[in-house]
Amino acid sequence: GQAPATLPEFAAWKSLNDLIVHSANTMETRRDAIGSGVLTPSDKLFVRNNLPAPDASIAADRDAWSVNIDGVNNPRALTIAELKTMGVETVASVLQCSGNGRAFFPHGAGGTQWSVGAAGCVLWTGVPLKTVVNALGGVADGMNYITSTGGEELPAGLDPKTIQVERSIPLAALDRAMLVWELNDNPLPVTHGGPLRMVIPGYYGVNNVKYVNNVAFTPAQTDTKIQVSSYRVRDIGVKGSADQPSMWEMNVKSWVTSPLETASRGRTMIYGVAFGGSQAVASIDVSLDGGQNWQAARFLGPDLGQFAWRPFVLAADLAPGEYRVVSRATDSQGNSQPENRIDNERGYGHNGWKDHGITLKVT
Ligand code: MSS
């Protein structure tokens, strides 16, 4: 394994044994820490911050946190206390970094070398953005995007546009967007965006803006660097630009979580997780011979809805030997994981089943 590391102050409450600490701003869940988990406990959930996290004191008076809503017919600022009177829903969804799986790109894609653990399935509680917007007279005419701004204090002397976490997503996502104040039934930790976070189920992590203090319906996408040129899928060696696909909706994906290295001969339960991304996951197949023969595995535990992942299990009778174990999920629209990754400069969106396999030694 990994060299021992310590957790940064703002994530000191996390379970160090279940995490790989890549840097002070990036920690991933160990592949063997998920097992058959329907939900990811908060202390095992990965962390990724583009900017240093704000001080814990921003959550001293949670209900007083205020978010400005713009680009609606009656724009105004609302406190969390007010949001809590407007409506409440709980949704289970996969939070996954755009670069999850980056470590598998052989060209050495720049950025945190995430394996499979920049993802988790959690419960979010908050108010649907649509409810808020309806209370403010609806979306103003001519708006095409939802633009959310992170509340970090920006270091002085730098152009805010180059560092601010402000992301735009298509207006169509208004059907699923939520302003959330709870994670897994507890007040949303500052580590994960408390007191208030924008959550867009089915969209990559970067669109789930933490410490959100401004939500604007806008005609065009924001001109921040994180929108215009970062999080864009392009060929190796090509610079990021606004004409390339943005990391919005997630694709179908799965991976085995246990066992990962060795097993004893005889009956072995092979576990993993599968999700459809923007669609529900429909089925999961597992191969013990690197993808030549496939068997249907079964989903385990309750179905927490379209945006959740589902643990799966396959009972296998294994003779001594070496097995290449791979899994391939299919979503409700019939999209299956491809065999291979699509090489791209920053190593985004990897859902190829081959790279995500494991080699099991049975003795
Ligand atoms: N938000 C803010 N405000 N800031 C930052 O930095 N990041 C991103 C999101 N949001 C940020 C935000 C990212 S990028 C991600 S993944 C996520 O978040 C994570 O989360 P957690 O809670 O886990 O830490 Mo990639 O696509």
mmCIF file of C-alpha atoms and ligand atoms in Angstrom:
data_model
loop_
_atom_site.group_PDB
_atom_site.id
_atom_site.type_symbol
_atom_site.label_atom_id
_atom_site.label_comp_id
_atom_site.label_asym_id
_atom_site.label_seq_id
_atom_site.Cartn_x
_atom_site.Cartn_y
_atom_site.Cartn_z
ATOM 1 C CA GLY A 1 0.000 0.000 0.000
ATOM 2 C CA GLN A 2 0.224 3.658 0.314
ATOM 3 C CA ALA A 3 2.643 5.509 2.565
ATOM 4 C CA PRO A 4 0.937 6.718 5.731
ATOM 5 C CA ALA A 5 -0.228 10.292 5.521
ATOM 6 C CA THR A 6 -2.127 12.664 7.719
ATOM 7 C CA LEU A 7 -5.408 14.378 7.042
ATOM 8 C CA PRO A 8 -5.505 18.140 6.536
ATOM 9 C CA GLU A 9 -7.143 20.159 9.310
ATOM 10 C CA PHE A 10 -10.413 20.763 7.418
ATOM 11 C CA ALA A 11 -10.867 17.009 6.895
ATOM 12 C CA ALA A 12 -9.411 15.811 10.205
ATOM 13 C CA TRP A 13 -12.738 14.145 11.137
ATOM 14 C CA LYS A 14 -12.449 11.717 8.235
ATOM 15 C CA SER A 15 -11.444 8.063 8.514
ATOM 16 C CA LEU A 16 -7.762 8.086 7.525
ATOM 17 C CA ASN A 17 -7.620 4.290 7.199
ATOM 18 C CA ASP A 18 -10.291 4.368 4.501
ATOM 19 C CA LEU A 19 -8.695 7.127 2.435
ATOM 20 C CA ILE A 20 -5.714 7.662 0.165
ATOM 21 C CA VAL A 21 -4.455 11.189 0.811
ATOM 22 C CA HIS A 22 -3.158 12.567 -2.501
ATOM 23 C CA SER A 23 -2.670 16.131 -1.260
ATOM 24 C CA ALA A 24 -4.061 18.582 1.290
ATOM 25 C CA ASN A 25 -7.002 19.179 -1.071
ATOM 26 C CA THR A 26 -7.552 15.712 -2.530
ATOM 27 C CA MET A 27 -8.398 12.432 -0.770
ATOM 28 C CA GLU A 28 -9.943 9.337 -2.328
ATOM 29 C CA THR A 29 -11.813 6.404 -0.815
ATOM 30 C CA ARG A 30 -9.812 3.176 -0.824
ATOM 31 C CA ARG A 31 -11.229 0.619 -3.219
ATOM 32 C CA ASP A 32 -11.623 -1.942 -0.427
ATOM 33 C CA ALA A 33 -13.416 0.527 1.878
ATOM 34 C CA ILE A 34 -16.724 0.323 -0.009
ATOM 35 C CA GLY A 35 -17.400 -3.418 0.053
ATOM 36 C CA SER A 36 -21.170 -3.873 -0.284
ATOM 37 C CA GLY A 37 -21.994 -0.291 0.707
ATOM 38 C CA VAL A 38 -25.373 0.991 -0.466
ATOM 39 C CA LEU A 39 -24.407 4.425 0.862
ATOM 40 C CA THR A 40 -20.948 5.842 1.473
ATOM 41 C CA PRO A 41 -20.469 6.973 5.083
ATOM 42 C CA SER A 42 -19.508 10.655 5.179
ATOM 43 C CA ASP A 43 -16.170 9.948 6.846
ATOM 44 C CA LYS A 44 -15.167 7.704 3.915
ATOM 45 C CA LEU A 45 -16.362 10.051 1.158
ATOM 46 C CA PHE A 46 -13.663 11.488 -1.135
ATOM 47 C CA VAL A 47 -12.702 15.170 -0.965
ATOM 48 C CA ARG A 48 -11.617 17.440 -3.769
ATOM 49 C CA ASN A 49 -11.101 21.174 -3.483
ATOM 50 C CA ASN A 50 -9.827 23.374 -6.295
ATOM 51 C CA LEU A 51 -9.225 26.203 -3.823
ATOM 52 C CA PRO A 52 -8.294 26.017 -0.147
ATOM 53 C CA ALA A 53 -11.451 25.219 1.849
ATOM 54 C CA PRO A 54 -13.056 28.082 3.764
ATOM 55 C CA ASP A 55 -12.695 28.281 7.538
ATOM 56 C CA ALA A 56 -15.058 26.100 9.611
ATOM 57 C CA SER A 57 -16.481 29.320 11.069
ATOM 58 C CA ILE A 58 -18.600 29.821 7.928
ATOM 59 C CA ALA A 59 -20.932 27.221 9.447
ATOM 60 C CA ALA A 60 -21.131 28.868 12.886
ATOM 61 C CA ASP A 61 -24.645 30.101 12.144
ATOM 62 C CA ARG A 62 -25.891 27.798 9.391
ATOM 63 C CA ASP A 63 -29.426 29.135 9.104
ATOM 64 C CA ALA A 64 -28.058 32.650 8.514
ATOM 65 C CA TRP A 65 -26.102 31.627 5.386
ATOM 66 C CA SER A 66 -27.524 33.489 2.445
ATOM 67 C CA VAL A 67 -27.692 32.676 -1.245
ATOM 68 C CA ASN A 68 -28.548 35.221 -3.892
ATOM 69 C CA ILE A 69 -30.930 34.021 -6.629
ATOM 70 C CA ASP A 70 -30.651 35.930 -9.907
ATOM 71 C CA GLY A 71 -32.083 35.646 -13.396
ATOM 72 C CA VAL A 72 -35.565 34.950 -12.050
ATOM 73 C CA ASN A 73 -38.539 37.290 -12.269
ATOM 74 C CA ASN A 74 -38.229 38.380 -8.620
ATOM 75 C CA PRO A 75 -34.552 38.076 -7.769
ATOM 76 C CA ARG A 76 -33.587 38.142 -4.097
ATOM 77 C CA ALA A 77 -31.323 36.715 -1.428
ATOM 78 C CA LEU A 78 -32.614 33.858 0.733
ATOM 79 C CA THR A 79 -31.203 32.499 3.975
ATOM 80 C CA ILE A 80 -31.075 28.781 4.718
ATOM 81 C CA ALA A 81 -33.745 29.432 7.356
ATOM 82 C CA GLU A 82 -36.025 30.734 4.581
ATOM 83 C CA LEU A 83 -35.111 27.909 2.175
ATOM 84 C CA LYS A 84 -36.096 25.415 4.871
ATOM 85 C CA THR A 85 -39.643 26.817 4.889
ATOM 86 C CA MET A 86 -40.055 26.470 1.108
ATOM 87 C CA GLY A 87 -39.717 22.719 0.661
ATOM 88 C CA VAL A 88 -37.595 19.702 1.415
ATOM 89 C CA GLU A 89 -36.612 16.509 -0.388
ATOM 90 C CA THR A 90 -33.966 13.815 0.075
ATOM 91 C CA VAL A 91 -32.176 12.279 -2.897
ATOM 92 C CA ALA A 92 -29.503 9.593 -3.101
ATOM 93 C CA SER A 93 -26.913 10.360 -5.740
ATOM 94 C CA VAL A 94 -23.419 9.460 -6.829
ATOM 95 C CA LEU A 95 -20.898 12.248 -6.338
ATOM 96 C CA GLN A 96 -18.001 11.560 -8.690
ATOM 97 C CA CYS A 97 -15.053 13.693 -9.755
ATOM 98 C CA SER A 98 -14.638 14.219 -13.504
ATOM 99 C CA GLY A 99 -11.148 12.755 -13.223
ATOM 100 C CA ASN A 100 -12.102 9.559 -11.383
ATOM 101 C CA GLY A 101 -10.100 6.817 -13.147
ATOM 102 C CA ARG A 102 -7.424 9.237 -14.349
ATOM 103 C CA ALA A 103 -4.655 6.995 -12.975
ATOM 104 C CA PHE A 104 -5.478 4.433 -15.702
ATOM 105 C CA PHE A 105 -4.547 6.734 -18.596
ATOM 106 C CA PRO A 106 -1.127 5.640 -19.839
ATOM 107 C CA HIS A 107 -0.200 9.052 -21.261
ATOM 108 C CA GLY A 108 0.036 10.452 -17.741
ATOM 109 C CA ALA A 109 -2.967 12.780 -17.708
ATOM 110 C CA GLY A 110 -2.234 15.792 -15.511
ATOM 111 C CA GLY A 111 -4.121 16.200 -12.228
ATOM 112 C CA THR A 112 -4.830 14.066 -9.177
ATOM 113 C CA GLN A 113 -4.139 10.410 -9.956
ATOM 114 C CA TRP A 114 -7.535 9.104 -8.856
ATOM 115 C CA SER A 115 -8.103 5.352 -9.163
ATOM 116 C CA VAL A 116 -11.759 4.413 -8.504
ATOM 117 C CA GLY A 117 -12.287 6.223 -5.215
ATOM 118 C CA ALA A 118 -13.137 9.778 -6.268
ATOM 119 C CA ALA A 119 -16.770 8.709 -6.009
ATOM 120 C CA GLY A 120 -19.375 7.830 -3.420
ATOM 121 C CA CYS A 121 -23.135 7.432 -3.113
ATOM 122 C CA VAL A 122 -24.698 9.660 -0.482
ATOM 123 C CA LEU A 123 -27.993 11.154 0.694
ATOM 124 C CA TRP A 124 -28.569 14.851 0.170
ATOM 125 C CA THR A 125 -31.366 16.773 1.859
ATOM 126 C CA GLY A 126 -32.455 20.221 0.771
ATOM 127 C CA VAL A 127 -34.946 22.118 -1.343
ATOM 128 C CA PRO A 128 -35.436 21.504 -5.069
ATOM 129 C CA LEU A 129 -34.148 24.564 -6.949
ATOM 130 C CA LYS A 130 -37.341 24.508 -8.999
ATOM 131 C CA THR A 131 -39.419 25.112 -5.852
ATOM 132 C CA VAL A 132 -37.285 28.141 -5.009
ATOM 133 C CA VAL A 133 -37.496 29.488 -8.534
ATOM 134 C CA ASN A 134 -41.272 29.098 -8.653
ATOM 135 C CA ALA A 135 -41.525 31.089 -5.425
ATOM 136 C CA LEU A 136 -39.503 33.863 -7.085
ATOM 137 C CA GLY A 137 -41.763 34.174 -10.118
ATOM 138 C CA GLY A 138 -40.048 31.659 -12.393
ATOM 139 C CA VAL A 139 -36.959 31.789 -14.590
ATOM 140 C CA ALA A 140 -36.626 35.098 -16.476
ATOM 141 C CA ASP A 141 -36.980 34.995 -20.270
ATOM 142 C CA GLY A 142 -33.982 34.093 -22.394
ATOM 143 C CA MET A 143 -32.042 32.106 -19.820
ATOM 144 C CA ASN A 144 -30.261 28.911 -20.904
ATOM 145 C CA TYR A 145 -27.955 27.979 -18.015
ATOM 146 C CA ILE A 146 -27.865 27.617 -14.242
ATOM 147 C CA THR A 147 -24.706 29.272 -12.960
ATOM 148 C CA SER A 148 -23.590 28.574 -9.376
ATOM 149 C CA THR A 149 -20.814 30.361 -7.510
ATOM 150 C CA GLY A 150 -18.666 28.914 -4.725
ATOM 151 C CA GLY A 151 -18.240 31.042 -1.613
ATOM 152 C CA GLU A 152 -14.489 30.701 -1.109
ATOM 153 C CA GLU A 153 -12.524 33.827 -0.254
ATOM 154 C CA LEU A 154 -10.314 34.430 -3.245
ATOM 155 C CA PRO A 155 -6.608 35.083 -2.713
ATOM 156 C CA ALA A 156 -5.797 38.734 -3.428
ATOM 157 C CA GLY A 157 -3.815 39.764 -6.482
ATOM 158 C CA LEU A 158 -5.218 37.111 -8.818
ATOM 159 C CA ASP A 159 -7.861 37.591 -11.496
ATOM 160 C CA PRO A 160 -10.997 36.055 -9.886
ATOM 161 C CA LYS A 161 -12.054 34.597 -13.255
ATOM 162 C CA THR A 162 -8.972 32.367 -13.260
ATOM 163 C CA ILE A 163 -9.609 30.784 -9.863
ATOM 164 C CA GLN A 164 -13.240 31.160 -8.830
ATOM 165 C CA VAL A 165 -15.296 27.961 -8.740
ATOM 166 C CA GLU A 166 -18.302 29.095 -10.763
ATOM 167 C CA ARG A 167 -19.969 26.540 -13.026
ATOM 168 C CA SER A 168 -22.787 26.678 -15.564
ATOM 169 C CA ILE A 169 -24.985 23.725 -16.483
ATOM 170 C CA PRO A 170 -27.858 23.508 -18.996
ATOM 171 C CA LEU A 171 -31.210 24.864 -17.800
ATOM 172 C CA ALA A 172 -32.711 21.394 -18.371
ATOM 173 C CA ALA A 173 -31.028 20.319 -15.127
ATOM 174 C CA LEU A 174 -33.498 22.517 -13.205
ATOM 175 C CA ASP A 175 -35.631 19.364 -12.956
ATOM 176 C CA ARG A 176 -33.058 17.783 -10.650
ATOM 177 C CA ALA A 177 -31.010 20.606 -9.087
ATOM 178 C CA MET A 178 -31.177 20.944 -5.299
ATOM 179 C CA LEU A 179 -29.870 23.399 -2.722
ATOM 180 C CA VAL A 180 -28.774 21.049 0.051
ATOM 181 C CA TRP A 181 -27.947 21.524 3.729
ATOM 182 C CA GLU A 182 -27.664 17.891 4.884
ATOM 183 C CA LEU A 183 -25.345 15.043 3.931
ATOM 184 C CA ASN A 184 -26.321 11.523 5.046
ATOM 185 C CA ASP A 185 -28.888 12.935 7.510
ATOM 186 C CA ASN A 186 -26.457 15.303 9.243
ATOM 187 C CA PRO A 187 -25.712 18.989 8.767
ATOM 188 C CA LEU A 188 -23.579 19.301 5.607
ATOM 189 C CA PRO A 189 -19.933 19.449 6.751
ATOM 190 C CA VAL A 190 -17.921 22.423 5.490
ATOM 191 C CA THR A 191 -15.550 19.811 4.012
ATOM 192 C CA HIS A 192 -18.344 18.892 1.598
ATOM 193 C CA GLY A 193 -19.701 22.358 0.958
ATOM 194 C CA GLY A 194 -21.649 23.297 4.073
ATOM 195 C CA PRO A 195 -23.611 25.259 5.050
ATOM 196 C CA LEU A 196 -25.177 25.118 1.547
ATOM 197 C CA ARG A 197 -24.308 23.282 -1.643
ATOM 198 C CA MET A 198 -25.717 23.022 -5.146
ATOM 199 C CA VAL A 199 -26.268 19.354 -6.018
ATOM 200 C CA ILE A 200 -27.023 18.247 -9.573
ATOM 201 C CA PRO A 201 -27.726 14.498 -9.411
ATOM 202 C CA GLY A 202 -26.221 12.669 -12.381
ATOM 203 C CA TYR A 203 -23.703 15.434 -13.140
ATOM 204 C CA TYR A 204 -19.964 15.244 -12.467
ATOM 205 C CA GLY A 205 -18.620 16.503 -9.136
ATOM 206 C CA VAL A 206 -17.372 19.869 -10.363
ATOM 207 C CA ASN A 207 -20.933 21.031 -11.061
ATOM 208 C CA ASN A 208 -21.918 20.431 -7.438
ATOM 209 C CA VAL A 209 -20.734 23.794 -6.190
ATOM 210 C CA LYS A 210 -19.894 23.995 -2.485
ATOM 211 C CA TYR A 211 -20.540 26.921 -0.120
ATOM 212 C CA VAL A 212 -22.846 28.265 -2.815
ATOM 213 C CA ASN A 213 -23.656 31.947 -2.351
ATOM 214 C CA ASN A 214 -25.014 32.866 -5.774
ATOM 215 C CA VAL A 215 -27.266 31.007 -8.217
ATOM 216 C CA ALA A 216 -27.965 32.828 -11.463
ATOM 217 C CA PHE A 217 -30.051 31.854 -14.457
ATOM 218 C CA THR A 218 -27.977 33.178 -17.327
ATOM 219 C CA PRO A 219 -28.256 33.406 -21.129
ATOM 220 C CA ALA A 220 -24.690 32.112 -21.612
ATOM 221 C CA GLN A 221 -22.167 30.023 -19.702
ATOM 222 C CA THR A 222 -19.967 31.862 -17.226
ATOM 223 C CA ASP A 223 -16.566 33.075 -18.458
ATOM 224 C CA THR A 224 -14.591 31.638 -15.529
ATOM 225 C CA LYS A 225 -11.586 29.493 -16.425
ATOM 226 C CA ILE A 226 -13.099 26.459 -14.646
ATOM 227 C CA GLN A 227 -15.967 26.662 -17.156
ATOM 228 C CA VAL A 228 -14.366 27.911 -20.366
ATOM 229 C CA SER A 229 -11.197 25.851 -20.660
ATOM 230 C CA SER A 230 -11.009 23.495 -17.679
ATOM 231 C CA TYR A 231 -13.147 20.330 -17.468
ATOM 232 C CA ARG A 232 -13.261 20.093 -21.279
ATOM 233 C CA VAL A 233 -12.777 16.772 -23.068
ATOM 234 C CA ARG A 234 -10.233 16.975 -25.872
ATOM 235 C CA ASP A 235 -7.537 14.913 -27.558
ATOM 236 C CA ILE A 236 -4.140 14.482 -25.946
ATOM 237 C CA GLY A 237 -1.968 17.561 -26.459
ATOM 238 C CA VAL A 238 -4.886 19.873 -27.230
ATOM 239 C CA LYS A 239 -5.665 22.908 -25.050
ATOM 240 C CA GLY A 240 -9.047 23.283 -23.376
ATOM 241 C CA SER A 241 -11.633 25.548 -25.006
ATOM 242 C CA ALA A 242 -15.333 26.324 -24.954
ATOM 243 C CA ASP A 243 -16.160 24.397 -28.144
ATOM 244 C CA GLN A 244 -15.242 21.048 -26.527
ATOM 245 C CA PRO A 245 -17.676 18.959 -24.432
ATOM 246 C CA SER A 246 -17.944 20.120 -20.815
ATOM 247 C CA MET A 247 -17.990 17.620 -17.927
ATOM 248 C CA TRP A 248 -21.720 17.663 -17.297
ATOM 249 C CA GLU A 249 -23.737 14.425 -17.316
ATOM 250 C CA MET A 250 -22.010 11.277 -16.039
ATOM 251 C CA ASN A 251 -21.824 8.007 -17.950
ATOM 252 C CA VAL A 252 -22.557 4.415 -16.917
ATOM 253 C CA LYS A 253 -19.824 2.839 -14.792
ATOM 254 C CA SER A 254 -18.957 0.052 -12.341
ATOM 255 C CA TRP A 255 -16.045 -1.581 -10.552
ATOM 256 C CA VAL A 256 -15.342 -4.530 -8.310
ATOM 257 C CA THR A 257 -14.719 -3.644 -4.648
ATOM 258 C CA SER A 258 -13.987 -7.045 -3.042
ATOM 259 C CA PRO A 259 -12.018 -9.267 -3.081
ATOM 260 C CA LEU A 260 -9.251 -7.321 -4.815
ATOM 261 C CA GLU A 261 -6.127 -9.478 -4.617
ATOM 262 C CA THR A 262 -6.534 -12.944 -3.159
ATOM 263 C CA ALA A 263 -9.255 -15.475 -2.356
ATOM 264 C CA SER A 264 -9.416 -19.049 -1.112
ATOM 265 C CA ARG A 265 -10.588 -21.810 -3.437
ATOM 266 C CA GLY A 266 -14.286 -22.600 -3.393
ATOM 267 C CA ARG A 267 -17.238 -20.258 -3.027
ATOM 268 C CA THR A 268 -16.321 -16.531 -3.150
ATOM 269 C CA MET A 269 -18.692 -13.575 -3.110
ATOM 270 C CA ILE A 270 -17.513 -10.929 -5.578
ATOM 271 C CA TYR A 271 -18.796 -7.443 -4.740
ATOM 272 C CA GLY A 272 -18.826 -4.145 -6.591
ATOM 273 C CA VAL A 273 -20.806 -0.998 -7.292
ATOM 274 C CA ALA A 274 -22.600 0.081 -10.478
ATOM 275 C CA PHE A 275 -24.395 3.253 -11.514
ATOM 276 C CA GLY A 276 -25.943 4.660 -14.642
ATOM 277 C CA GLY A 277 -24.715 8.237 -14.238
ATOM 278 C CA SER A 278 -27.475 10.424 -15.573
ATOM 279 C CA GLN A 279 -29.797 7.413 -16.091
ATOM 280 C CA ALA A 280 -30.691 4.609 -13.699
ATOM 281 C CA VAL A 281 -28.486 1.522 -13.849
ATOM 282 C CA ALA A 282 -30.375 -1.465 -15.266
ATOM 283 C CA SER A 283 -28.063 -4.482 -15.128
ATOM 284 C CA ILE A 284 -24.549 -5.618 -14.307
ATOM 285 C CA ASP A 285 -22.423 -8.388 -15.774
ATOM 286 C CA VAL A 286 -19.207 -9.797 -14.374
ATOM 287 C CA SER A 287 -16.480 -11.711 -16.190
ATOM 288 C CA LEU A 288 -13.854 -13.848 -14.480
ATOM 289 C CA ASP A 289 -11.733 -14.243 -17.606
ATOM 290 C CA GLY A 290 -11.016 -10.695 -18.677
ATOM 291 C CA GLY A 291 -14.191 -10.196 -20.673
ATOM 292 C CA GLN A 292 -14.481 -13.413 -22.736
ATOM 293 C CA ASN A 293 -17.439 -14.838 -20.822
ATOM 294 C CA TRP A 294 -19.959 -12.774 -18.863
ATOM 295 C CA GLN A 295 -22.459 -13.681 -16.145
ATOM 296 C CA ALA A 296 -25.248 -11.520 -14.758
ATOM 297 C CA ALA A 297 -24.579 -10.441 -11.171
ATOM 298 C CA ARG A 298 -27.380 -9.446 -8.827
ATOM 299 C CA PHE A 299 -28.015 -6.080 -7.224
ATOM 300 C CA LEU A 300 -27.878 -6.050 -3.466
ATOM 301 C CA GLY A 301 -29.957 -3.984 -1.062
ATOM 302 C CA PRO A 302 -32.592 -1.324 -1.688
ATOM 303 C CA ASP A 303 -32.802 0.648 -4.935
ATOM 304 C CA LEU A 304 -32.321 4.279 -3.919
ATOM 305 C CA GLY A 305 -33.365 5.643 -7.284
ATOM 306 C CA GLN A 306 -32.170 6.900 -10.639
ATOM 307 C CA PHE A 307 -29.043 8.668 -9.423
ATOM 308 C CA ALA A 308 -27.823 6.211 -6.795
ATOM 309 C CA TRP A 309 -25.314 3.451 -7.294
ATOM 310 C CA ARG A 310 -26.237 -0.159 -6.595
ATOM 311 C CA PRO A 311 -23.916 -2.629 -4.925
ATOM 312 C CA PHE A 312 -23.785 -5.939 -6.779
ATOM 313 C CA VAL A 313 -22.694 -9.448 -5.879
ATOM 314 C CA LEU A 314 -21.814 -12.580 -7.808
ATOM 315 C CA ALA A 315 -21.307 -15.933 -6.104
ATOM 316 C CA ALA A 316 -18.432 -17.656 -7.879
ATOM 317 C CA ASP A 317 -16.948 -21.140 -7.393
ATOM 318 C CA LEU A 318 -13.253 -20.662 -7.965
ATOM 319 C CA ALA A 319 -10.541 -23.261 -8.510
ATOM 320 C CA PRO A 320 -6.944 -22.269 -7.715
ATOM 321 C CA GLY A 321 -5.517 -20.007 -10.372
ATOM 322 C CA GLU A 322 -5.423 -16.436 -11.575
ATOM 323 C CA TYR A 323 -8.572 -14.596 -12.635
ATOM 324 C CA ARG A 324 -9.012 -11.257 -14.369
ATOM 325 C CA VAL A 325 -12.254 -9.955 -12.855
ATOM 326 C CA VAL A 326 -14.062 -7.192 -14.751
ATOM 327 C CA SER A 327 -17.564 -5.731 -14.498
ATOM 328 C CA ARG A 328 -19.739 -4.061 -17.119
ATOM 329 C CA ALA A 329 -22.871 -2.079 -16.249
ATOM 330 C CA THR A 330 -25.757 -1.161 -18.564
ATOM 331 C CA ASP A 331 -28.074 1.797 -17.984
ATOM 332 C CA SER A 332 -31.835 2.022 -18.464
ATOM 333 C CA GLN A 333 -31.367 3.360 -22.021
ATOM 334 C CA GLY A 334 -29.267 0.368 -23.041
ATOM 335 C CA ASN A 335 -25.868 2.079 -22.886
ATOM 336 C CA SER A 336 -23.148 -0.276 -21.643
ATOM 337 C CA GLN A 337 -19.657 0.550 -20.483
ATOM 338 C CA PRO A 338 -17.220 0.374 -23.385
ATOM 339 C CA GLU A 339 -14.259 -1.980 -23.235
ATOM 340 C CA ASN A 340 -11.677 0.757 -23.584
ATOM 341 C CA ARG A 341 -11.128 4.238 -22.238
ATOM 342 C CA ILE A 342 -11.371 7.172 -24.610
ATOM 343 C CA ASP A 343 -7.954 8.791 -24.355
ATOM 344 C CA ASN A 344 -8.179 12.488 -23.621
ATOM 345 C CA GLU A 345 -5.780 15.162 -22.391
ATOM 346 C CA ARG A 346 -6.956 15.451 -18.772
ATOM 347 C CA GLY A 347 -8.138 11.889 -18.256
ATOM 348 C CA TYR A 348 -11.835 12.687 -17.823
ATOM 349 C CA GLY A 349 -14.895 10.453 -17.826
ATOM 350 C CA HIS A 350 -13.158 7.049 -17.870
ATOM 351 C CA ASN A 351 -15.752 4.273 -17.831
ATOM 352 C CA GLY A 352 -13.939 1.597 -19.839
ATOM 353 C CA TRP A 353 -14.406 -1.782 -18.141
ATOM 354 C CA LYS A 354 -11.022 -3.234 -19.030
ATOM 355 C CA ASP A 355 -8.841 -0.804 -17.043
ATOM 356 C CA HIS A 356 -11.137 -1.062 -14.018
ATOM 357 C CA GLY A 357 -10.647 -4.833 -13.631
ATOM 358 C CA ILE A 358 -8.622 -6.591 -10.947
ATOM 359 C CA THR A 359 -6.403 -9.667 -10.946
ATOM 360 C CA LEU A 360 -7.411 -12.211 -8.325
ATOM 361 C CA LYS A 361 -5.104 -14.996 -7.124
ATOM 362 C CA VAL A 362 -7.044 -17.998 -5.830
ATOM 363 C CA THR A 363 -5.107 -20.483 -3.726
HETATM 364 N N1 MSS B 1 -17.119 23.726 -5.067
HETATM 365 C C1 MSS B 1 -16.333 24.724 -4.627
HETATM 366 N N2 MSS B 1 -16.893 25.835 -4.100
HETATM 367 N N3 MSS B 1 -14.968 24.634 -4.657
HETATM 368 C C2 MSS B 1 -14.361 23.529 -5.211
HETATM 369 O O1 MSS B 1 -13.132 23.505 -5.248
HETATM 370 N N4 MSS B 1 -14.614 21.354 -6.325
HETATM 371 C C3 MSS B 1 -15.514 20.610 -7.167
HETATM 372 C C4 MSS B 1 -16.874 20.388 -6.509
HETATM 373 N N5 MSS B 1 -17.418 21.614 -6.001
HETATM 374 C C5 MSS B 1 -15.174 22.484 -5.727
HETATM 375 C C6 MSS B 1 -16.591 22.630 -5.601
HETATM 376 C C7 MSS B 1 -14.983 19.287 -7.611
HETATM 377 S S1 MSS B 1 -13.951 19.263 -8.969
HETATM 378 C C8 MSS B 1 -15.436 18.107 -7.067
HETATM 379 S S2 MSS B 1 -15.000 16.605 -7.741
HETATM 380 C C9 MSS B 1 -16.426 18.102 -5.937
HETATM 381 O O2 MSS B 1 -16.708 19.432 -5.479
HETATM 382 C C10 MSS B 1 -15.861 17.285 -4.777
HETATM 383 O O3 MSS B 1 -16.772 17.283 -3.724
HETATM 384 P P1 MSS B 1 -16.368 16.678 -2.286
HETATM 385 O O4 MSS B 1 -17.523 16.975 -1.394
HETATM 386 O O5 MSS B 1 -16.176 15.195 -2.449
HETATM 387 O O6 MSS B 1 -15.086 17.305 -1.848
HETATM 388 MO MO1 MSS B 1 -13.930 17.067 -9.685
HETATM 389 O O7 MSS B 1 -15.099 16.980 -11.073
#
